[in-house]
XYZ file of C-alpha atoms in Angstrom:
400
model
C 183.400 111.484 157.760
C 182.938 115.175 157.015
C 183.477 114.530 153.290
C 180.746 111.914 153.242
C 178.380 114.312 154.986
C 179.137 117.102 152.493
C 178.578 114.775 149.524
C 175.291 113.587 150.971
C 174.083 117.168 151.454
C 175.160 118.145 147.938
C 173.371 115.127 146.459
C 170.167 116.029 148.267
C 170.406 119.612 147.007
C 170.952 118.352 143.466
C 167.946 116.051 143.705
C 165.850 118.923 145.044
C 166.904 121.155 142.163
C 166.034 118.451 139.635
C 162.674 117.832 141.281
C 161.832 121.535 141.175
C 162.652 121.896 137.462
C 159.602 121.713 135.048
C 159.236 118.329 133.358
C 159.319 118.167 129.541
C 156.301 116.567 127.792
C 157.070 113.546 125.639
C 157.399 114.200 121.937
C 154.020 113.233 120.296
C 153.814 110.597 117.570
C 153.220 112.429 114.210
C 151.153 109.544 112.828
C 148.873 109.662 115.861
C 148.358 113.414 115.413
C 147.478 112.870 111.745
C 144.945 110.192 112.632
C 143.297 112.488 115.181
C 143.139 115.333 112.668
C 141.570 113.098 110.043
C 139.065 111.751 112.573
C 137.963 115.273 113.516
C 137.823 116.255 109.840
C 135.774 113.189 108.895
C 133.399 113.740 111.778
C 132.868 117.353 110.768
C 132.208 116.421 107.164
C 129.787 113.668 108.131
C 127.876 116.146 110.294
C 127.827 118.643 107.417
C 126.524 115.983 105.040
C 123.931 114.948 107.629
C 122.320 118.394 107.453
C 122.154 118.060 103.683
C 120.711 114.542 103.425
C 118.172 114.768 106.253
C 115.456 116.629 104.247
C 115.758 114.300 101.223
C 112.782 111.949 100.921
C 114.771 109.155 99.229
C 116.789 106.918 101.594
C 120.423 108.163 101.677
C 123.455 106.520 103.347
C 127.059 107.664 103.768
C 129.503 104.757 103.869
C 133.167 104.815 104.931
C 135.429 101.774 105.296
C 132.450 99.452 104.634
C 130.507 100.896 107.588
C 127.473 103.185 107.612
C 128.789 106.580 108.739
C 125.511 108.477 108.424
C 121.921 107.972 107.256
C 118.913 110.210 106.765
C 115.530 109.498 108.438
C 114.152 107.947 105.225
C 116.974 105.371 105.212
C 116.460 104.567 108.887
C 112.737 104.072 108.240
C 113.461 101.502 105.512
C 116.587 99.784 106.884
C 116.189 100.351 110.619
C 117.458 103.011 113.036
C 120.295 100.707 114.176
C 122.309 100.939 110.949
C 124.660 103.776 111.990
C 128.093 102.220 112.514
C 126.911 98.877 111.142
C 128.718 96.926 108.447
C 127.137 97.894 105.133
C 126.857 94.222 104.147
C 124.514 93.752 107.086
C 122.616 97.012 106.557
C 121.994 96.236 102.871
C 121.715 92.512 102.355
C 122.399 92.379 98.635
C 125.543 90.638 97.311
C 126.270 92.900 94.311
C 125.654 96.120 96.243
C 127.564 94.923 99.323
C 130.626 93.915 97.299
C 130.840 97.287 95.594
C 130.284 99.198 98.833
C 132.809 97.155 100.820
C 135.537 97.342 98.145
C 137.595 100.527 98.720
C 138.979 100.381 95.174
C 135.648 99.984 93.390
C 134.800 102.616 90.779
C 131.270 104.001 90.968
C 129.608 105.350 87.845
C 126.158 105.835 89.364
C 124.663 102.939 87.387
C 121.646 101.522 89.253
C 121.555 98.175 91.025
C 118.094 96.626 91.390
C 117.207 95.586 94.946
C 114.183 93.367 95.580
C 112.555 92.844 98.962
C 114.289 95.638 100.896
C 111.763 97.142 103.299
C 109.029 94.721 102.232
C 108.755 91.705 99.951
C 106.973 93.628 97.173
C 109.221 96.675 97.069
C 111.660 97.347 94.237
C 114.549 99.787 94.706
C 117.252 101.178 92.466
C 120.519 101.682 94.383
C 123.114 104.153 93.099
C 126.592 104.703 94.548
C 128.529 107.959 94.156
C 132.127 108.397 95.345
C 132.812 111.495 97.493
C 135.989 112.941 99.048
C 137.995 111.218 101.789
C 136.739 107.739 100.958
C 133.080 108.523 101.598
C 130.468 106.835 99.436
C 126.998 108.256 99.029
C 124.349 105.560 98.576
C 120.927 106.548 97.217
C 117.867 104.288 97.187
C 115.037 105.183 94.789
C 111.685 103.416 95.190
C 110.638 101.982 91.826
C 107.806 99.806 93.134
C 105.039 101.772 91.392
C 106.867 101.711 88.042
C 107.419 97.971 88.220
C 103.778 97.494 89.287
C 102.630 99.560 86.291
C 104.810 97.503 83.958
C 103.366 94.321 85.413
C 99.829 95.669 85.006
C 100.494 96.483 81.345
C 101.910 93.015 80.756
C 98.959 91.384 82.512
C 96.535 93.593 80.583
C 97.945 92.585 77.204
C 97.959 88.908 78.220
C 94.363 89.061 79.491
C 93.105 90.980 76.459
C 94.776 88.474 74.130
C 93.206 85.585 76.027
C 89.740 87.172 76.033
C 89.904 87.735 72.266
C 91.462 84.386 71.443
C 88.710 82.381 73.178
C 85.759 83.566 71.009
C 87.943 83.494 67.902
C 88.816 79.867 68.552
C 85.134 79.018 69.018
C 84.147 80.762 65.794
C 86.914 79.042 63.875
C 85.939 75.641 65.290
C 82.298 76.002 64.277
C 83.248 77.255 60.815
C 85.387 74.172 60.306
C 82.460 72.007 61.417
C 80.070 73.730 59.009
C 82.490 73.044 56.164
C 81.512 69.410 56.545
C 78.712 68.878 53.992
C 76.790 66.679 56.404
C 76.708 69.323 59.117
C 76.206 72.160 56.668
C 73.048 70.603 55.224
C 71.468 69.993 58.636
C 69.308 73.087 59.206
C 69.058 72.628 62.975
C 72.811 72.121 63.403
C 73.588 75.053 61.124
C 71.188 77.380 62.944
C 72.530 76.390 66.349
C 76.155 76.830 65.291
C 75.462 80.147 63.575
C 73.802 81.474 66.753
C 76.796 80.462 68.858
C 79.133 82.105 66.333
C 77.032 85.269 66.378
C 77.084 85.375 70.193
C 80.867 84.895 70.258
C 81.364 87.600 67.630
C 79.063 89.906 69.617
C 81.070 89.208 72.777
C 84.284 89.971 70.922
C 82.816 93.224 69.596
C 81.812 94.323 73.106
C 85.293 93.565 74.347
C 86.929 95.579 71.543
C 84.551 98.494 72.213
C 85.341 98.395 75.934
C 89.071 98.294 75.219
C 88.755 101.305 72.915
C 86.660 103.164 75.509
C 89.200 102.474 78.231
C 92.023 103.645 75.974
C 90.210 106.907 75.139
C 89.341 107.600 78.779
C 92.934 107.012 79.922
C 94.226 109.292 77.148
C 91.902 112.083 78.350
C 92.246 111.521 82.085
C 94.199 114.759 82.638
C 91.652 116.852 80.706
C 88.953 117.949 83.129
C 85.570 118.042 81.309
C 83.967 121.491 81.106
C 80.535 120.717 79.605
C 77.480 121.315 81.842
C 75.608 118.025 82.100
C 72.066 117.358 83.259
C 72.448 114.078 85.136
C 68.671 113.765 85.549
C 68.243 113.648 81.749
C 70.966 111.004 81.410
C 69.275 108.847 84.042
C 65.913 109.252 82.276
C 67.513 108.214 78.959
C 69.017 105.084 80.548
C 65.678 104.202 82.141
C 63.858 104.635 78.811
C 66.447 102.426 77.112
C 65.849 99.557 79.538
C 62.068 99.972 79.434
C 61.895 100.198 75.632
C 64.712 97.898 74.485
C 65.321 95.455 77.322
C 61.774 94.547 78.286
C 61.961 96.122 81.765
C 58.928 97.667 83.474
C 58.473 100.610 85.802
C 58.673 98.372 88.850
C 62.011 96.983 87.611
C 63.709 100.399 87.456
C 63.291 102.788 90.370
C 64.713 106.311 90.249
C 64.904 108.661 93.242
C 66.192 112.192 92.654
C 66.475 115.330 94.813
C 64.270 118.298 93.951
C 66.053 120.978 91.882
C 68.997 118.723 91.156
C 72.025 120.823 90.146
C 73.995 120.445 86.934
C 77.401 118.816 86.993
C 80.465 119.542 84.921
C 81.418 116.620 82.745
C 81.442 114.648 79.529
C 77.857 113.578 78.786
C 78.801 110.592 76.607
C 81.176 109.201 79.235
C 78.700 109.765 82.075
C 76.044 107.998 80.006
C 78.446 105.083 79.562
C 79.092 105.084 83.318
C 75.339 104.839 84.012
C 74.810 102.094 81.423
C 77.698 100.052 82.858
C 76.438 100.340 86.435
C 72.801 99.566 85.605
C 73.831 96.692 83.308
C 75.950 95.177 86.096
C 73.107 95.609 88.583
C 70.720 93.653 86.345
C 73.312 90.993 85.494
C 74.301 90.245 89.079
C 71.136 91.269 90.925
C 68.404 88.863 91.899
C 66.126 87.578 89.159
C 63.028 89.744 88.961
C 64.403 92.224 91.511
C 64.347 95.968 90.821
C 67.425 98.130 90.294
C 67.393 101.466 92.109
C 69.155 104.621 90.944
C 69.201 107.167 93.748
C 70.860 110.592 93.614
C 71.481 112.607 96.774
C 72.953 116.032 97.317
C 75.785 116.104 99.851
C 75.310 118.097 103.057
C 77.673 120.811 101.821
C 75.904 120.975 98.470
C 79.182 120.540 96.561
C 78.778 116.910 95.482
C 76.148 114.610 94.070
C 76.050 111.003 95.281
C 74.897 108.703 92.516
C 73.883 105.316 93.942
C 73.079 102.262 91.837
C 71.652 99.520 94.039
C 70.757 95.915 93.287
C 69.164 93.172 95.360
C 71.318 90.175 94.630
C 73.636 87.649 96.203
C 76.140 90.316 97.208
C 79.923 90.168 96.963
C 82.348 88.719 99.542
C 84.293 91.481 101.295
C 87.718 90.235 100.181
C 86.767 90.691 96.500
C 85.539 94.307 96.761
C 88.985 96.057 96.648
C 89.763 94.293 93.342
C 86.461 94.825 91.526
C 87.790 97.773 89.491
C 90.824 95.855 88.219
C 90.733 95.082 84.530
C 89.404 91.608 83.765
C 88.901 90.805 87.445
C 85.834 88.636 88.031
C 84.377 87.289 91.260
C 82.760 84.378 89.430
C 84.507 83.908 86.075
C 82.114 81.265 84.813
C 78.995 83.283 85.593
C 80.488 86.510 84.248
C 81.322 84.993 80.875
C 77.984 83.200 80.702
C 76.093 86.501 80.990
C 78.369 88.311 78.566
C 80.610 90.312 80.916
C 83.930 91.601 79.545
C 85.555 92.219 82.929
C 86.145 95.896 82.054
C 82.864 97.548 83.072
C 83.832 98.741 86.559
C 87.363 99.631 85.441
C 85.785 101.995 82.888
C 83.455 103.420 85.567
C 86.409 104.081 87.868
C 88.405 105.889 85.167
C 85.416 108.024 84.133
C 84.780 108.942 87.776
C 88.400 109.949 88.358
C 88.477 111.990 85.154
C 85.497 113.978 86.482
C 87.232 114.713 89.778
C 85.016 112.291 91.682
C 85.451 109.095 93.612
C 83.864 105.673 93.737
C 82.771 103.466 96.645
C 81.420 99.909 96.540
C 79.614 98.311 99.462
C 77.969 94.917 99.497
C 76.281 92.541 101.905
C 75.935 88.907 100.991
C 72.333 87.864 100.629
C 71.207 91.509 100.555
C 72.779 93.155 97.511
C 75.381 95.664 96.294
C 75.572 99.449 96.178
C 77.936 101.394 93.915
C 78.234 105.056 94.913
C 79.762 107.667 92.603
C 80.586 111.120 94.014
C 80.559 113.882 91.368
C 81.212 117.624 91.892
C 78.374 119.985 90.975
C 78.593 123.302 89.148
C 78.507 126.060 91.747
C 75.628 128.464 91.208
C 73.389 130.752 93.229
C 70.410 128.745 92.001
C 71.604 125.464 93.512
C 70.231 124.014 96.712
C 71.551 126.001 99.650
C 74.640 124.576 101.376
C 73.912 122.734 104.582
C 70.740 121.094 103.243
C 70.786 117.354 102.759
C 68.891 115.481 100.061
C 66.177 114.704 102.581
C 65.766 118.452 103.203
C 65.443 119.319 99.524
C 62.929 116.595 98.720
C 63.060 113.516 96.514
C 61.429 113.004 93.142
C 60.433 109.525 92.032
C 60.546 109.202 88.265
């Protein structure tokens, strides 16, 4: 009995000693440690890259294991602020791009992939992929919408110009073939009528070629700011005299209102004369029959700009057409425009001349009332100009 008691006491002591001894931590799994290290390293690198890509205006993504690891604000604005951690095939819904981004073994040369409809239906993007360290892929989106729009405009321009030239040429050729018939050629009335139509078509074609050449010259010079002092009052007087002497207009048909002591402007006199002729010609073509055209010039309140207004009293233009009026070959009423000899380039030329002179153009119209085209042109600063702060009503108006 004593032996059992001793053994029990000794066992308790042994258990107490074991309980008091410090426990040894389990040996960690080396693979788990490596994964944790890589996770911390990746996270640090992603954060470092984030500071670099944030200021870039192009959308930038960092992709790892087919998921979006990081994105700059520009990318979130285009693709959505939910894309972090999202599968790249969902973030960028484009089969070719998604396959290359999701494939860990894909080689990336930086060659662009064209994306259509990302952000909006009309947008065009070039996507480039660059491989970085540790399996990261840098994805750059470059907005090419304006370039593609310019290419489309050039294509449309060539097609429209070809069509506009082909139509009168076909008419001239058709009438020539008719006149080759001895019966038609000997009929004086038929010959005279056909020759007049041919002359009108040739004249229309000449105007179109001249407008195309003018537009080409203006676009070639658009970055050269004109330096010649121009007296706009004299140009307006010349245009008025032209319409009174050569177009059968009277004083009541052409009203001119100018500020007293109108300042000179800096510009190209021949181009500004063309601008005036185009605007006044349009006003007579589309204004009401027998209604006057008004040319009014006002000095801005600051005295730094002249506002040239050409006003007609006609049918007016529907509001949805106004933003497109300066497009080449755009016509509100194609049949009427061609009937009165319009080339579809007049306002496009006016817009380019205005922009070359550092000005801007505004068109307002009210159906049943008429249309106003306003051209803002900078004046030449001089001590002799009207004092700043005085409006055109303050400085007086001269009626020529």
